[in-house]
Amino acid sequence: MSLDSWGPGETPGPTPLFAGNDRAGANHARLWSLIASCERHGVDPQRYLTSVLAKIGQTSAAELAQFLPDVWKADDEAEPVAGQ
């Protein structure tokens, strides 16, 4: 959909172009940056975010580097798969 296709007073639905406000835009950019980093390192973004979000609340600031996608991937590949 192009910007020209909107009628007077119409607004688009949620799109990457419109985040709502500056804070939401910054949060959106952080999320997409993580997703792009996952893809660059061959990591499934959904699996990565599910794992990280489950653990990050109990992690000190000094230990946050373990959640970088490349570091997380190496640790994840080293863990045995449950049931095998």
Tab-separated table of N, CA and C in Angstrom:
chain	number	residue	atom	x	y	z
A	1	MET	N	0.854	-1.166	0.000
A	1	MET	CA	0.000	0.000	0.000
A	1	MET	C	0.900	1.229	0.000
A	2	SER	N	0.621	2.163	-0.878
A	2	SER	CA	1.422	3.379	-0.917
A	2	SER	C	0.753	4.465	-0.092
A	3	LEU	N	1.533	5.453	0.276
A	3	LEU	CA	0.982	6.572	1.034
A	3	LEU	C	-0.092	7.300	0.242
A	4	ASP	N	0.018	7.298	-1.082
A	4	ASP	CA	-0.943	7.992	-1.937
A	4	ASP	C	-2.318	7.330	-1.924
A	5	SER	N	-2.405	6.073	-1.512
A	5	SER	CA	-3.685	5.363	-1.558
A	5	SER	C	-4.582	5.673	-0.363
A	6	TRP	N	-4.074	6.390	0.629
A	6	TRP	CA	-4.896	6.730	1.791
A	6	TRP	C	-5.757	7.939	1.474
A	7	GLY	N	-6.999	7.856	1.878
A	7	GLY	CA	-7.898	8.984	1.679
A	7	GLY	C	-7.716	10.017	2.778
A	8	PRO	N	-8.404	11.158	2.654
A	8	PRO	CA	-8.313	12.203	3.676
A	8	PRO	C	-8.736	11.663	5.044
A	9	GLY	N	-7.917	11.879	6.035
A	9	GLY	CA	-8.212	11.451	7.394
A	9	GLY	C	-7.944	9.994	7.684
A	10	GLU	N	-7.544	9.221	6.691
A	10	GLU	CA	-7.249	7.804	6.909
A	10	GLU	C	-5.839	7.646	7.445
A	11	THR	N	-5.666	6.656	8.265
A	11	THR	CA	-4.333	6.329	8.769
A	11	THR	C	-4.066	4.859	8.490
A	12	PRO	N	-2.817	4.511	8.331
A	12	PRO	CA	-2.494	3.108	8.052
A	12	PRO	C	-2.609	2.269	9.305
A	13	GLY	N	-2.680	0.986	9.108
A	13	GLY	CA	-2.583	0.062	10.231
A	13	GLY	C	-1.136	0.009	10.679
A	14	PRO	N	-0.803	-0.877	11.606
A	14	PRO	CA	0.580	-0.962	12.063
A	14	PRO	C	1.506	-1.360	10.915
A	15	THR	N	2.482	-0.555	10.658
A	15	THR	CA	3.486	-0.839	9.635
A	15	THR	C	4.840	-0.438	10.179
A	16	PRO	N	5.915	-0.946	9.616
A	16	PRO	CA	7.237	-0.541	10.083
A	16	PRO	C	7.485	0.954	9.938
A	17	LEU	N	6.744	1.605	9.036
A	17	LEU	CA	6.936	3.026	8.810
A	17	LEU	C	6.380	3.870	9.953
A	18	PHE	N	5.357	3.372	10.633
A	18	PHE	CA	4.711	4.133	11.690
A	18	PHE	C	4.723	3.331	12.987
A	19	ALA	N	5.447	3.815	13.985
A	19	ALA	CA	5.553	3.103	15.251
A	19	ALA	C	4.655	3.696	16.326
A	20	GLY	N	4.056	4.837	16.083
A	20	GLY	CA	3.172	5.439	17.066
A	20	GLY	C	3.804	6.605	17.789
A	21	ASN	N	5.012	6.402	18.311
A	21	ASN	CA	5.740	7.475	18.978
A	21	ASN	C	7.227	7.118	18.987
A	22	ASP	N	8.048	8.065	19.440
A	22	ASP	CA	9.499	7.853	19.397
A	22	ASP	C	9.946	6.672	20.249
A	23	ARG	N	9.354	6.528	21.424
A	23	ARG	CA	9.751	5.424	22.308
A	23	ARG	C	9.405	4.076	21.674
A	24	ALA	N	8.218	3.981	21.120
A	24	ALA	CA	7.817	2.744	20.450
A	24	ALA	C	8.716	2.471	19.253
A	25	GLY	N	9.079	3.524	18.538
A	25	GLY	CA	9.977	3.365	17.398
A	25	GLY	C	11.328	2.829	17.813
A	26	ALA	N	11.859	3.336	18.928
A	26	ALA	CA	13.154	2.857	19.430
A	26	ALA	C	13.060	1.394	19.853
A	27	ASN	N	11.972	1.024	20.528
A	27	ASN	CA	11.784	-0.376	20.931
A	27	ASN	C	11.644	-1.280	19.714
A	28	HIS	N	10.920	-0.815	18.725
A	28	HIS	CA	10.732	-1.569	17.487
A	28	HIS	C	12.087	-1.785	16.802
A	29	ALA	N	12.905	-0.735	16.776
A	29	ALA	CA	14.232	-0.833	16.151
A	29	ALA	C	15.110	-1.844	16.884
A	30	ARG	N	15.042	-1.859	18.217
A	30	ARG	CA	15.830	-2.831	18.992
A	30	ARG	C	15.405	-4.261	18.662
A	31	LEU	N	14.114	-4.485	18.607
A	31	LEU	CA	13.608	-5.825	18.304
A	31	LEU	C	14.048	-6.269	16.915
A	32	TRP	N	13.888	-5.408	15.913
A	32	TRP	CA	14.282	-5.776	14.549
A	32	TRP	C	15.785	-5.953	14.427
A	33	SER	N	16.550	-5.213	15.230
A	33	SER	CA	18.003	-5.392	15.237
A	33	SER	C	18.366	-6.782	15.761
A	34	LEU	N	17.688	-7.218	16.824
A	34	LEU	CA	17.921	-8.571	17.349
A	34	LEU	C	17.532	-9.633	16.328
A	35	ILE	N	16.404	-9.440	15.678
A	35	ILE	CA	15.959	-10.407	14.671
A	35	ILE	C	16.953	-10.479	13.518
A	36	ALA	N	17.436	-9.332	13.057
A	36	ALA	CA	18.422	-9.314	11.967
A	36	ALA	C	19.716	-9.984	12.393
A	37	SER	N	20.140	-9.758	13.640
A	37	SER	CA	21.358	-10.397	14.145
A	37	SER	C	21.176	-11.911	14.220
A	38	CYS	N	20.004	-12.354	14.653
A	38	CYS	CA	19.715	-13.794	14.680
A	38	CYS	C	19.847	-14.380	13.280
A	39	GLU	N	19.212	-13.742	12.326
A	39	GLU	CA	19.252	-14.254	10.956
A	39	GLU	C	20.675	-14.271	10.409
A	40	ARG	N	21.453	-13.254	10.732
A	40	ARG	CA	22.846	-13.189	10.273
A	40	ARG	C	23.668	-14.344	10.837
A	41	HIS	N	23.324	-14.801	12.042
A	41	HIS	CA	24.074	-15.879	12.693
A	41	HIS	C	23.406	-17.246	12.541
A	42	GLY	N	22.363	-17.333	11.728
A	42	GLY	CA	21.698	-18.613	11.503
A	42	GLY	C	20.893	-19.104	12.692
A	43	VAL	N	20.349	-18.179	13.462
A	43	VAL	CA	19.567	-18.507	14.656
A	43	VAL	C	18.088	-18.266	14.353
A	44	ASP	N	17.230	-19.201	14.773
A	44	ASP	CA	15.788	-19.018	14.634
A	44	ASP	C	15.352	-17.922	15.615
A	45	PRO	N	14.884	-16.770	15.131
A	45	PRO	CA	14.541	-15.665	16.025
A	45	PRO	C	13.487	-16.019	17.077
A	46	GLN	N	12.490	-16.820	16.714
A	46	GLN	CA	11.454	-17.166	17.687
A	46	GLN	C	12.029	-18.035	18.804
A	47	ARG	N	12.820	-19.007	18.449
A	47	ARG	CA	13.455	-19.874	19.454
A	47	ARG	C	14.377	-19.054	20.360
A	48	TYR	N	15.151	-18.167	19.752
A	48	TYR	CA	16.074	-17.307	20.495
A	48	TYR	C	15.313	-16.417	21.482
A	49	LEU	N	14.316	-15.685	20.991
A	49	LEU	CA	13.590	-14.761	21.862
A	49	LEU	C	12.839	-15.500	22.962
A	50	THR	N	12.272	-16.660	22.663
A	50	THR	CA	11.584	-17.454	23.682
A	50	THR	C	12.550	-17.844	24.794
A	51	SER	N	13.736	-18.292	24.417
A	51	SER	CA	14.741	-18.703	25.390
A	51	SER	C	15.250	-17.521	26.209
A	52	VAL	N	15.607	-16.450	25.526
A	52	VAL	CA	16.184	-15.288	26.204
A	52	VAL	C	15.171	-14.635	27.137
A	53	LEU	N	13.951	-14.450	26.682
A	53	LEU	CA	12.949	-13.796	27.523
A	53	LEU	C	12.627	-14.614	28.771
A	54	ALA	N	12.763	-15.927	28.702
A	54	ALA	CA	12.522	-16.776	29.872
A	54	ALA	C	13.636	-16.656	30.905
A	55	LYS	N	14.837	-16.257	30.481
A	55	LYS	CA	15.998	-16.246	31.374
A	55	LYS	C	16.475	-14.859	31.788
A	56	ILE	N	16.198	-13.846	31.002
A	56	ILE	CA	16.849	-12.554	31.176
A	56	ILE	C	16.491	-11.866	32.495
A	57	GLY	N	15.314	-12.129	33.039
A	57	GLY	CA	14.896	-11.498	34.284
A	57	GLY	C	15.711	-11.919	35.493
A	58	GLN	N	16.336	-13.080	35.425
A	58	GLN	CA	17.144	-13.579	36.539
A	58	GLN	C	18.637	-13.438	36.258
A	59	THR	N	19.005	-12.571	35.337
A	59	THR	CA	20.397	-12.449	34.914
A	59	THR	C	20.951	-11.095	35.308
A	60	SER	N	22.167	-11.085	35.844
A	60	SER	CA	22.802	-9.816	36.207
A	60	SER	C	23.302	-9.105	34.955
A	61	ALA	N	23.518	-7.811	35.074
A	61	ALA	CA	24.009	-7.017	33.942
A	61	ALA	C	25.350	-7.543	33.436
A	62	ALA	N	26.176	-8.046	34.327
A	62	ALA	CA	27.495	-8.560	33.937
A	62	ALA	C	27.396	-9.822	33.080
A	63	GLU	N	26.257	-10.503	33.130
A	63	GLU	CA	26.089	-11.764	32.397
A	63	GLU	C	25.265	-11.629	31.116
A	64	LEU	N	24.903	-10.418	30.736
A	64	LEU	CA	24.021	-10.228	29.585
A	64	LEU	C	24.653	-10.611	28.252
A	65	ALA	N	25.968	-10.630	28.169
A	65	ALA	CA	26.635	-10.979	26.905
A	65	ALA	C	26.275	-12.390	26.442
A	66	GLN	N	25.862	-13.257	27.370
A	66	GLN	CA	25.475	-14.618	26.975
A	66	GLN	C	24.245	-14.627	26.072
A	67	PHE	N	23.528	-13.510	26.024
A	67	PHE	CA	22.320	-13.433	25.214
A	67	PHE	C	22.548	-12.820	23.836
A	68	LEU	N	23.784	-12.498	23.490
A	68	LEU	CA	24.067	-12.082	22.118
A	68	LEU	C	23.795	-13.284	21.222
A	69	PRO	N	23.150	-13.093	20.093
A	69	PRO	CA	22.744	-14.245	19.280
A	69	PRO	C	23.860	-15.228	18.941
A	70	ASP	N	25.068	-14.754	18.639
A	70	ASP	CA	26.145	-15.691	18.298
A	70	ASP	C	26.601	-16.492	19.509
A	71	VAL	N	26.645	-15.850	20.680
A	71	VAL	CA	27.031	-16.547	21.914
A	71	VAL	C	25.922	-17.519	22.313
A	72	TRP	N	24.677	-17.060	22.240
A	72	TRP	CA	23.538	-17.914	22.578
A	72	TRP	C	23.521	-19.157	21.695
A	73	LYS	N	23.795	-18.992	20.400
A	73	LYS	CA	23.787	-20.119	19.468
A	73	LYS	C	24.821	-21.165	19.874
A	74	ALA	N	26.034	-20.724	20.203
A	74	ALA	CA	27.089	-21.664	20.599
A	74	ALA	C	26.685	-22.422	21.859
A	75	ASP	N	26.115	-21.710	22.836
A	75	ASP	CA	25.665	-22.360	24.071
A	75	ASP	C	24.502	-23.309	23.799
A	76	ASP	N	23.572	-22.892	22.950
A	76	ASP	CA	22.400	-23.708	22.634
A	76	ASP	C	22.805	-24.994	21.914
A	77	GLU	N	23.758	-24.894	21.008
A	77	GLU	CA	24.215	-26.081	20.277
A	77	GLU	C	24.984	-27.035	21.177
A	78	ALA	N	25.590	-26.519	22.249
A	78	ALA	CA	26.356	-27.357	23.167
A	78	ALA	C	25.453	-28.109	24.144
A	79	GLU	N	24.220	-27.607	24.370
A	79	GLU	CA	23.293	-28.260	25.295
A	79	GLU	C	22.678	-29.489	24.637
A	80	PRO	N	22.598	-30.606	25.373
A	80	PRO	CA	21.937	-31.789	24.806
A	80	PRO	C	20.443	-31.533	24.639
A	81	VAL	N	19.858	-32.116	23.621
A	81	VAL	CA	18.426	-31.986	23.370
A	81	VAL	C	17.684	-32.899	24.337
A	82	ALA	N	16.634	-32.383	24.974
A	82	ALA	CA	15.863	-33.169	25.937
A	82	ALA	C	15.302	-34.423	25.272
A	83	GLY	N	15.425	-35.543	25.946
A	83	GLY	CA	14.884	-36.798	25.447
A	83	GLY	C	15.815	-37.568	24.525
A	84	GLN	N	17.028	-37.064	24.337
A	84	GLN	CA	17.962	-37.779	23.460
A	84	GLN	C	19.200	-38.175	24.225
